[in-house]
Short mmCIF file of C-alpha atoms in Angstrom, two decimals:
data_model
loop_
_atom_site.label_atom_id
_atom_site.label_comp_id
_atom_site.label_asym_id
_atom_site.label_seq_id
_atom_site.Cartn_x
_atom_site.Cartn_y
_atom_site.Cartn_z
CA MET W 27 42.25 -10.82 85.44
CA LEU W 28 44.94 -12.98 83.92
CA GLN W 29 47.45 -11.51 81.50
CA GLU W 30 49.22 -14.15 79.41
CA THR W 31 51.85 -13.33 76.83
CA SER W 32 51.52 -15.27 73.61
CA CYS W 33 54.29 -15.86 71.12
CA GLU W 34 52.37 -17.55 68.33
CA ALA W 35 53.13 -14.97 65.67
CA PRO W 36 55.05 -14.53 62.42
CA GLU W 37 58.83 -14.37 62.47
CA LYS W 38 58.95 -10.60 62.40
CA LEU W 39 56.87 -10.44 65.59
CA CYS W 40 58.63 -13.18 67.60
CA SER W 41 62.33 -13.79 67.80
CA SER W 42 64.33 -16.59 69.37
CA ALA W 43 66.34 -14.14 71.48
CA PRO W 44 65.35 -14.11 75.16
CA ARG W 45 63.17 -11.19 76.15
CA ALA W 46 63.07 -9.45 79.49
CA LYS W 47 59.82 -10.09 81.32
CA ALA W 48 57.94 -6.86 81.95
CA ARG W 49 54.91 -6.37 84.14
CA TYR W 50 51.69 -5.08 82.66
CA VAL W 51 50.80 -3.58 86.06
CA ARG W 52 53.52 -2.87 88.61
CA LYS W 53 53.23 -3.83 92.27
CA ASP W 54 52.41 -0.24 93.22
CA GLY W 55 49.39 -0.31 90.88
CA LYS W 56 50.78 1.85 88.09
CA CYS W 57 50.25 0.53 84.57
CA ASN W 58 53.50 -0.19 82.78
CA VAL W 59 52.24 1.06 79.41
CA HIS W 60 53.70 4.00 77.50
CA HIS W 61 51.75 5.69 74.70
CA GLY W 62 53.89 6.47 71.71
CA ASN W 63 53.36 8.18 68.34
CA VAL W 64 50.30 10.07 69.54
CA ARG W 65 49.75 12.56 66.74
CA GLU W 66 46.37 14.03 67.68
CA THR W 67 47.70 15.89 70.71
CA TYR W 68 45.10 18.63 70.23
CA ARG W 69 42.57 16.30 71.85
CA TYR W 70 44.17 17.01 75.22
CA LEU W 71 43.20 20.68 74.85
CA THR W 72 39.56 19.87 74.13
CA ASP W 73 39.31 18.68 77.75
CA ILE W 74 41.63 21.22 79.32
CA PHE W 75 40.18 20.75 82.82
CA THR W 76 41.02 17.04 82.96
CA THR W 77 44.40 17.75 81.40
CA LEU W 78 45.24 20.21 84.16
CA VAL W 79 44.05 17.82 86.85
CA ASP W 80 46.19 14.99 85.44
CA LEU W 81 49.35 17.13 85.41
CA LYS W 82 51.98 16.70 88.08
CA TRP W 83 51.80 18.99 91.08
CA ARG W 84 54.77 21.15 90.09
CA PHE W 85 53.25 21.91 86.67
CA ASN W 86 49.82 22.42 88.17
CA LEU W 87 51.08 24.98 90.70
CA PHE W 88 53.13 26.71 88.02
CA ILE W 89 50.08 27.08 85.76
CA PHE W 90 47.99 28.23 88.75
CA VAL W 91 50.40 31.07 89.56
CA LEU W 92 50.96 31.90 85.89
CA VAL W 93 47.26 32.28 85.07
CA TYR W 94 46.62 34.70 87.93
CA THR W 95 49.79 36.69 87.26
CA VAL W 96 49.06 37.06 83.56
CA THR W 97 45.47 38.10 84.28
CA TRP W 98 46.56 40.79 86.77
CA LEU W 99 49.26 42.08 84.43
CA PHE W 100 46.90 42.23 81.44
CA PHE W 101 44.19 44.19 83.23
CA GLY W 102 46.82 46.35 84.95
CA PHE W 103 48.12 47.25 81.51
CA MET W 104 44.55 48.07 80.37
CA TRP W 105 44.01 50.41 83.34
CA TRP W 106 47.33 52.11 82.67
CA LEU W 107 46.46 52.42 78.95
CA ILE W 108 43.13 54.12 79.75
CA ALA W 109 44.89 56.56 82.07
CA TYR W 110 47.53 57.26 79.42
CA ILE W 111 45.00 57.85 76.61
CA ARG W 112 42.80 60.11 78.74
CA GLY W 113 45.82 62.13 79.84
CA ASP W 114 45.48 61.31 83.53
CA LEU W 115 49.24 60.79 83.81
CA GLU W 116 49.83 64.38 82.63
CA HIS W 117 47.56 65.89 85.30
CA ILE W 118 49.00 64.22 88.36
CA GLY W 119 48.42 66.48 91.38
CA ASP W 120 45.93 68.70 89.49
CA ASN W 121 42.90 69.12 91.73
CA GLN W 122 40.82 70.48 88.86
CA TRP W 123 41.21 67.27 86.85
CA THR W 124 38.98 64.28 87.38
CA PRO W 125 40.92 61.12 86.49
CA CYS W 126 39.47 57.72 85.60
CA VAL W 127 40.99 56.15 88.71
CA ASN W 128 42.07 58.28 91.64
CA ASN W 129 45.73 57.94 92.72
CA LEU W 130 46.71 55.92 89.60
CA ASN W 131 49.92 57.58 88.40
CA SER W 132 52.10 54.71 87.05
CA PHE W 133 52.02 51.14 85.76
CA VAL W 134 52.79 49.83 89.25
CA THR W 135 49.76 51.56 90.74
CA ALA W 136 47.65 50.29 87.82
CA PHE W 137 48.86 46.75 88.52
CA LEU W 138 47.98 47.10 92.21
CA PHE W 139 44.52 48.43 91.29
CA SER W 140 44.02 45.43 89.00
CA ILE W 141 44.82 43.05 91.87
CA GLU W 142 42.46 44.91 94.22
CA THR W 143 39.67 44.78 91.66
CA GLU W 144 39.97 41.09 90.77
CA THR W 145 40.44 39.88 94.32
CA THR W 146 37.78 42.35 95.66
CA ILE W 147 40.15 43.67 98.31
CA GLY W 148 39.14 47.32 97.99
CA TYR W 149 41.63 49.22 100.16
CA GLY W 150 39.89 52.50 99.24
CA HIS W 151 42.98 54.53 98.26
CA ARG W 152 42.57 53.88 94.52
CA VAL W 153 38.95 54.04 93.33
CA ILE W 154 37.24 54.48 89.96
CA THR W 155 35.25 57.67 89.31
CA ASP W 156 31.91 58.13 87.54
CA LYS W 157 33.45 60.32 84.78
CA CYS W 158 35.09 57.32 83.03
CA PRO W 159 32.60 55.12 81.09
CA GLU W 160 35.41 53.07 79.50
CA GLY W 161 36.75 52.34 82.97
CA ILE W 162 33.31 51.17 84.13
CA VAL W 163 33.11 48.76 81.18
CA LEU W 164 36.63 47.44 81.93
CA LEU W 165 35.66 46.99 85.59
CA LEU W 166 32.67 44.85 84.60
CA VAL W 167 34.76 42.76 82.21
CA GLN W 168 37.50 42.15 84.78
CA SER W 169 34.98 41.22 87.47
CA VAL W 170 33.29 38.65 85.24
CA LEU W 171 36.51 37.17 83.83
CA GLY W 172 38.07 37.16 87.29
CA SER W 173 35.14 35.10 88.61
CA ILE W 174 35.54 32.63 85.73
CA VAL W 175 39.29 32.31 86.37
CA ASN W 176 38.68 31.79 90.09
CA ALA W 177 36.04 29.11 89.49
CA PHE W 178 38.23 27.28 86.96
CA MET W 179 41.53 27.35 88.85
CA VAL W 180 40.12 26.85 92.36
CA GLY W 181 37.93 24.02 91.06
CA CYS W 182 40.93 22.44 89.38
CA MET W 183 42.98 22.60 92.57
CA PHE W 184 40.11 21.28 94.70
CA VAL W 185 39.56 18.27 92.43
CA LYS W 186 43.27 17.52 92.37
CA ILE W 187 43.56 17.74 96.15
CA SER W 188 40.48 15.58 96.75
CA GLN W 189 41.47 12.87 94.27
CA PRO W 190 41.27 9.44 95.93
CA LYS W 191 44.52 8.23 94.36
CA LYS W 192 46.44 8.59 97.60
CA ARG W 193 43.70 6.67 99.40
CA ALA W 194 44.82 3.61 97.47
CA GLU W 195 48.26 3.91 99.08
CA THR W 196 46.80 2.55 102.34
CA LEU W 197 45.23 -0.46 100.59
CA VAL W 198 47.87 -3.19 100.68
CA PHE W 199 48.12 -6.48 98.80
CA SER W 200 50.18 -9.45 99.86
CA THR W 201 53.59 -9.79 98.26
CA ASN W 202 52.84 -13.32 97.05
CA ALA W 203 49.81 -15.29 95.97
CA VAL W 204 49.50 -18.90 97.12
CA ILE W 205 47.92 -22.10 95.80
CA SER W 206 46.73 -24.71 98.30
CA ILE W 207 43.81 -26.93 99.18
CA ARG W 208 40.70 -25.28 100.65
CA ASP W 209 37.54 -27.33 101.26
CA GLY W 210 38.97 -30.17 99.21
CA ARG W 211 39.68 -28.03 96.13
CA LEU W 212 42.77 -26.33 94.78
CA CYS W 213 42.44 -22.57 95.23
CA LEU W 214 44.51 -19.54 94.29
CA MET W 215 44.57 -17.02 97.15
CA PHE W 216 46.00 -13.61 97.95
CA ARG W 217 45.44 -11.19 100.82
CA VAL W 218 44.25 -7.58 100.84
CA GLY W 219 44.06 -5.17 103.78
CA ASP W 220 43.14 -1.58 104.64
CA LEU W 221 45.47 0.38 106.95
CA ARG W 222 43.04 3.21 107.72
CA ASN W 223 40.28 3.31 110.29
CA SER W 224 37.94 4.96 107.75
CA HIS W 225 36.91 2.03 105.63
CA ILE W 226 36.22 1.49 101.95
CA VAL W 227 32.46 1.23 101.37
CA GLU W 228 31.01 -1.29 98.89
CA ALA W 229 34.43 -2.65 98.06
CA SER W 230 34.54 -5.21 95.26
CA ILE W 231 37.45 -7.03 93.67
CA ARG W 232 37.94 -8.19 90.11
CA SER W 233 40.45 -10.09 89.24
CA LYS W 234 43.74 -15.15 73.25
CA GLN W 235 44.55 -16.05 70.05
CA THR W 236 41.34 -15.94 68.04
CA LYS W 237 39.97 -18.73 65.89
CA GLU W 238 40.77 -16.71 62.79
CA GLY W 239 44.48 -16.77 63.65
CA GLU W 240 44.75 -13.12 64.66
CA PHE W 241 47.82 -12.52 66.84
CA ILE W 242 47.05 -11.03 70.25
CA PRO W 243 50.25 -10.42 72.25
CA LEU W 244 48.43 -10.02 75.60
CA ASN W 245 45.65 -12.54 76.16
CA GLN W 246 43.28 -11.34 78.91
CA THR W 247 41.08 -13.78 80.82
CA ASP W 248 38.78 -12.92 83.73
CA MET W 249 39.13 -14.91 86.94
CA ASN W 250 36.08 -15.52 89.10
CA VAL W 251 36.60 -14.55 92.75
CA GLY W 252 32.98 -14.93 93.83
CA TYR W 253 31.02 -12.73 91.43
CA ASP W 254 28.19 -15.26 91.11
CA THR W 255 27.82 -15.78 94.86
CA GLY W 256 28.51 -12.21 95.97
CA ASP W 257 31.78 -13.13 97.68
CA ASP W 258 33.55 -10.38 95.72
CA ARG W 259 31.79 -7.81 97.94
CA LEU W 260 34.22 -7.13 100.76
CA PHE W 261 33.74 -5.88 104.31
CA LEU W 262 37.29 -4.66 104.56
CA VAL W 263 37.59 -4.01 108.29
CA SER W 264 40.40 -6.52 108.73
CA PRO W 265 42.66 -8.17 106.12
CA LEU W 266 40.80 -10.64 103.95
CA ILE W 267 42.01 -13.58 101.88
CA ILE W 268 40.55 -13.51 98.38
CA CYS W 269 40.04 -17.02 97.02
CA HIS W 270 39.76 -18.16 93.41
CA GLU W 271 38.59 -21.75 93.08
CA ILE W 272 40.51 -23.59 90.37
CA ASN W 273 37.79 -25.46 88.48
CA GLN W 274 37.13 -26.33 84.84
CA HIS W 275 36.36 -22.65 84.11
CA SER W 276 39.63 -21.42 85.61
CA PRO W 277 42.69 -20.62 83.47
CA PHE W 278 44.74 -22.62 86.04
CA TRP W 279 42.68 -25.79 85.48
CA GLU W 280 45.46 -27.67 83.66
CA ILE W 281 48.48 -25.95 85.27
CA SER W 282 50.53 -28.01 87.71
CA LYS W 283 53.30 -26.94 90.05
CA GLU W 284 55.93 -27.91 87.49
CA HIS W 285 54.21 -26.08 84.65
CA LEU W 286 53.64 -22.95 86.75
CA ALA W 287 57.39 -22.36 87.03
CA HIS W 288 57.63 -22.10 83.23
CA GLU W 289 54.45 -20.11 82.59
CA GLU W 290 54.69 -16.48 81.50
CA LEU W 291 51.56 -15.03 83.04
CA GLU W 292 50.46 -12.13 85.24
CA ILE W 293 47.45 -11.86 87.52
CA VAL W 294 46.13 -8.29 87.70
CA VAL W 295 44.06 -7.52 90.81
CA ILE W 296 41.73 -4.50 90.89
CA LEU W 297 40.02 -3.39 94.11
CA GLU W 298 37.27 -0.80 93.75
CA GLY W 299 35.19 0.95 96.37
CA MET W 300 34.01 4.31 97.73
CA VAL W 301 35.96 6.32 100.26
CA GLU W 302 33.85 6.62 103.38
CA ALA W 303 35.01 10.17 104.18
CA THR W 304 34.44 11.73 100.73
CA GLY W 305 32.14 9.33 98.86
CA MET W 306 34.50 9.28 95.87
CA THR W 307 35.36 6.09 94.01
CA CYS W 308 38.79 4.66 94.74
CA GLN W 309 40.67 2.01 92.78
CA ALA W 310 43.73 0.08 93.94
CA ARG W 311 45.70 -2.22 91.65
CA SER W 312 48.43 -4.80 91.99
CA SER W 313 49.70 -7.83 90.09
CA TYR W 314 51.33 -11.22 90.58
CA VAL W 315 53.66 -12.87 88.09
CA ALA W 316 54.31 -16.61 87.99
CA SER W 317 57.38 -16.37 90.23
CA GLU W 318 55.27 -14.69 92.95
CA ILE W 319 52.69 -17.50 93.08
CA LYS W 320 53.79 -19.97 95.76
CA TRP W 321 52.46 -23.51 95.35
CA GLY W 322 51.69 -25.38 98.56
CA TYR W 323 51.57 -22.43 100.97
CA ARG W 324 48.98 -20.63 103.08
CA PHE W 325 48.84 -17.23 104.71
CA THR W 326 49.74 -16.79 108.35
CA PRO W 327 46.75 -15.59 110.45
CA VAL W 328 47.00 -11.93 111.43
CA LEU W 329 43.78 -11.45 113.44
CA THR W 330 43.86 -12.24 117.17
CA LEU W 331 41.35 -11.70 119.96
CA GLU W 332 42.66 -9.50 122.74
CA ASP W 333 40.97 -8.20 125.88
CA GLY W 334 37.64 -7.11 124.44
CA PHE W 335 38.80 -6.27 120.91
CA TYR W 336 40.39 -7.77 117.81
CA GLU W 337 43.95 -6.85 116.88
CA VAL W 338 45.51 -7.08 113.42
CA ASP W 339 49.24 -7.76 113.27
CA TYR W 340 50.45 -6.27 109.99
CA ASN W 341 53.97 -7.55 110.65
CA SER W 342 52.67 -10.96 109.55
CA PHE W 343 50.58 -9.64 106.68
CA HIS W 344 52.92 -11.00 103.97
CA ASP W 345 54.00 -14.15 105.86
CA ILE W 346 53.16 -17.59 104.49
CA TYR W 347 53.78 -21.13 105.70
CA GLU W 348 54.11 -24.40 103.81
CA THR W 349 51.32 -26.97 103.77
CA ASN W 350 50.70 -30.38 102.21
CA THR W 351 49.38 -29.71 98.71
CA PRO W 352 49.39 -32.03 95.69
CA SER W 353 51.70 -30.85 92.93
CA CYS W 354 49.44 -32.05 90.13
CA SER W 355 47.00 -29.83 88.27
CA ALA W 356 43.43 -29.34 89.43
CA ARG W 357 42.20 -31.41 86.50
CA GLU W 358 44.41 -34.37 87.41
CA LEU W 359 43.39 -34.04 91.07
CA ALA W 360 39.69 -34.11 90.14
CA GLU W 361 40.20 -37.21 87.98
CA MET W 362 42.03 -39.05 90.78
CA MET W 363 39.34 -38.18 93.30
CA ALA W 364 36.69 -39.43 90.88
CA ARG W 365 38.53 -42.74 90.53
CA CYS W 366 38.84 -43.04 94.32
CA ARG W 367 35.07 -42.64 94.76
CA LEU W 368 34.26 -45.35 92.19
CA PRO W 369 34.96 -48.48 94.39
CA LEU W 370 32.91 -46.94 97.19
CA THR W 371 29.95 -46.79 94.82
CA TRP W 372 30.36 -50.48 94.01
CA SER W 373 30.50 -51.34 97.69
CA VAL W 374 27.29 -49.47 98.51
CA SER W 375 25.42 -50.96 95.59
CA SER W 376 26.57 -54.47 96.54
CA ARG W 377 25.25 -53.99 100.07
CA LEU W 378 21.88 -52.98 98.72
CA SER W 379 21.73 -55.95 96.36
CA THR W 380 22.43 -58.49 99.14
CA GLN W 381 19.24 -57.69 101.02
CA GLY W 382 16.69 -60.49 100.71
CA LEU W 383 19.14 -63.07 99.21
CA PRO W 384 19.71 -66.63 100.52
CA ASP W 385 22.59 -67.29 102.91
CA SER W 386 24.83 -68.84 100.25
CA GLN W 387 24.32 -65.97 97.89
CA GLU W 388 24.77 -63.48 100.76
CA LYS W 389 28.09 -65.16 101.64
CA ARG W 390 29.28 -64.91 98.06
CA SER W 391 28.17 -61.27 97.96
CA SER W 392 30.09 -60.48 101.16
CA GLU W 393 33.22 -62.06 99.67
CA ALA W 394 32.83 -59.94 96.52
CA GLU W 395 32.27 -56.91 98.73
CA GLU W 396 35.52 -57.54 100.64
CA LEU W 397 37.37 -57.91 97.36
CA ALA W 398 35.96 -54.62 96.10
CA GLU W 399 36.96 -52.87 99.32
CA ARG W 400 40.51 -54.21 98.99
CA ASN W 401 40.59 -52.87 95.43
CA GLY W 402 39.43 -49.53 96.75
CA ASP W 403 42.23 -49.49 99.33
CA VAL W 404 44.78 -50.21 96.59
CA ALA W 405 43.37 -47.39 94.48
CA ASN W 406 43.57 -45.01 97.44
CA ILE W 407 47.19 -45.96 98.04
CA GLU W 408 48.03 -45.39 94.38
CA SER W 409 46.30 -42.00 94.36
CA GLU W 410 48.14 -40.95 97.53
CA SER W 411 51.45 -41.97 96.00
CA LYS W 412 50.66 -39.88 92.91
CA VAL W 413 49.74 -36.87 95.02
#
């Protein structure tokens, strides 16, 4: 995905003062977008479970401890209140009196009984009697609410622990992207690798101003990295080089090496797949700005064959080396190659036309053929000088 900043806007939207270039997605994959003036904050409470999962760990642990502590204190207060209303606290040590809860003589003992009831510890020293119907009702309510609290909080902690966000930390992208010739075509390439032995399953990678004159500050354009041919499906056992062919459908079609240095663009790379160990979907992100796209370079090989196995050298993962690459745009390169193939077409057609002709005409045809070939050599020399 290509992010391009446009500045074709009214005066109040664009100023002549230089602006600091900011990434849309940082190198670590975090989106550099801050939401401001959000007035409908109550919407976060409508999905309280997701809100708790998205909180930072320190707030999540604080809420976890707070919920259980408040629940125990509330029901401890209810047990103490029942004992106070029934007069159990006034008959402490009276063997003729049947209390609601045996051995409950203060708020501390009521709090301990609340913890034993909700956590189903059951030490046996404090126990409810059958002469207290209100206590039986409170016991049922605390058991049900305690189960709900346990399911909610334990589920929240389990989801937060099992989130595949940290799995993306071991998916690495090359520091730079490169542009060079591959199979006779200009290609934009970057490298991605997986540091873990447990692999990502079914991994796939994805990588304007309107006609009505509407101003769009961030113009997003999709870049094809093999979606039509299935090359975007990765077997990420060893580091792979992702290739985007620069053709007439590419946003880099008319960008040359000189123009690239002045472009204000950002390539956002998104790698998606399932974690083999948990089956959960994982997403890793990175980005490349214009200054991180190196024209005329290739990646250093990192895979070598050792004694019966393949070894990946991650020390060379980000290394690149320079190669002979034309500095013109892909469009200009395609036009020059088309002009270079034109004399060859004349030569072949002239050979076909000479078959069956008299000797004099064949001689004249051979002379014209040699002249055409010399013209083709001159055109090749001119194209090489331009490249």
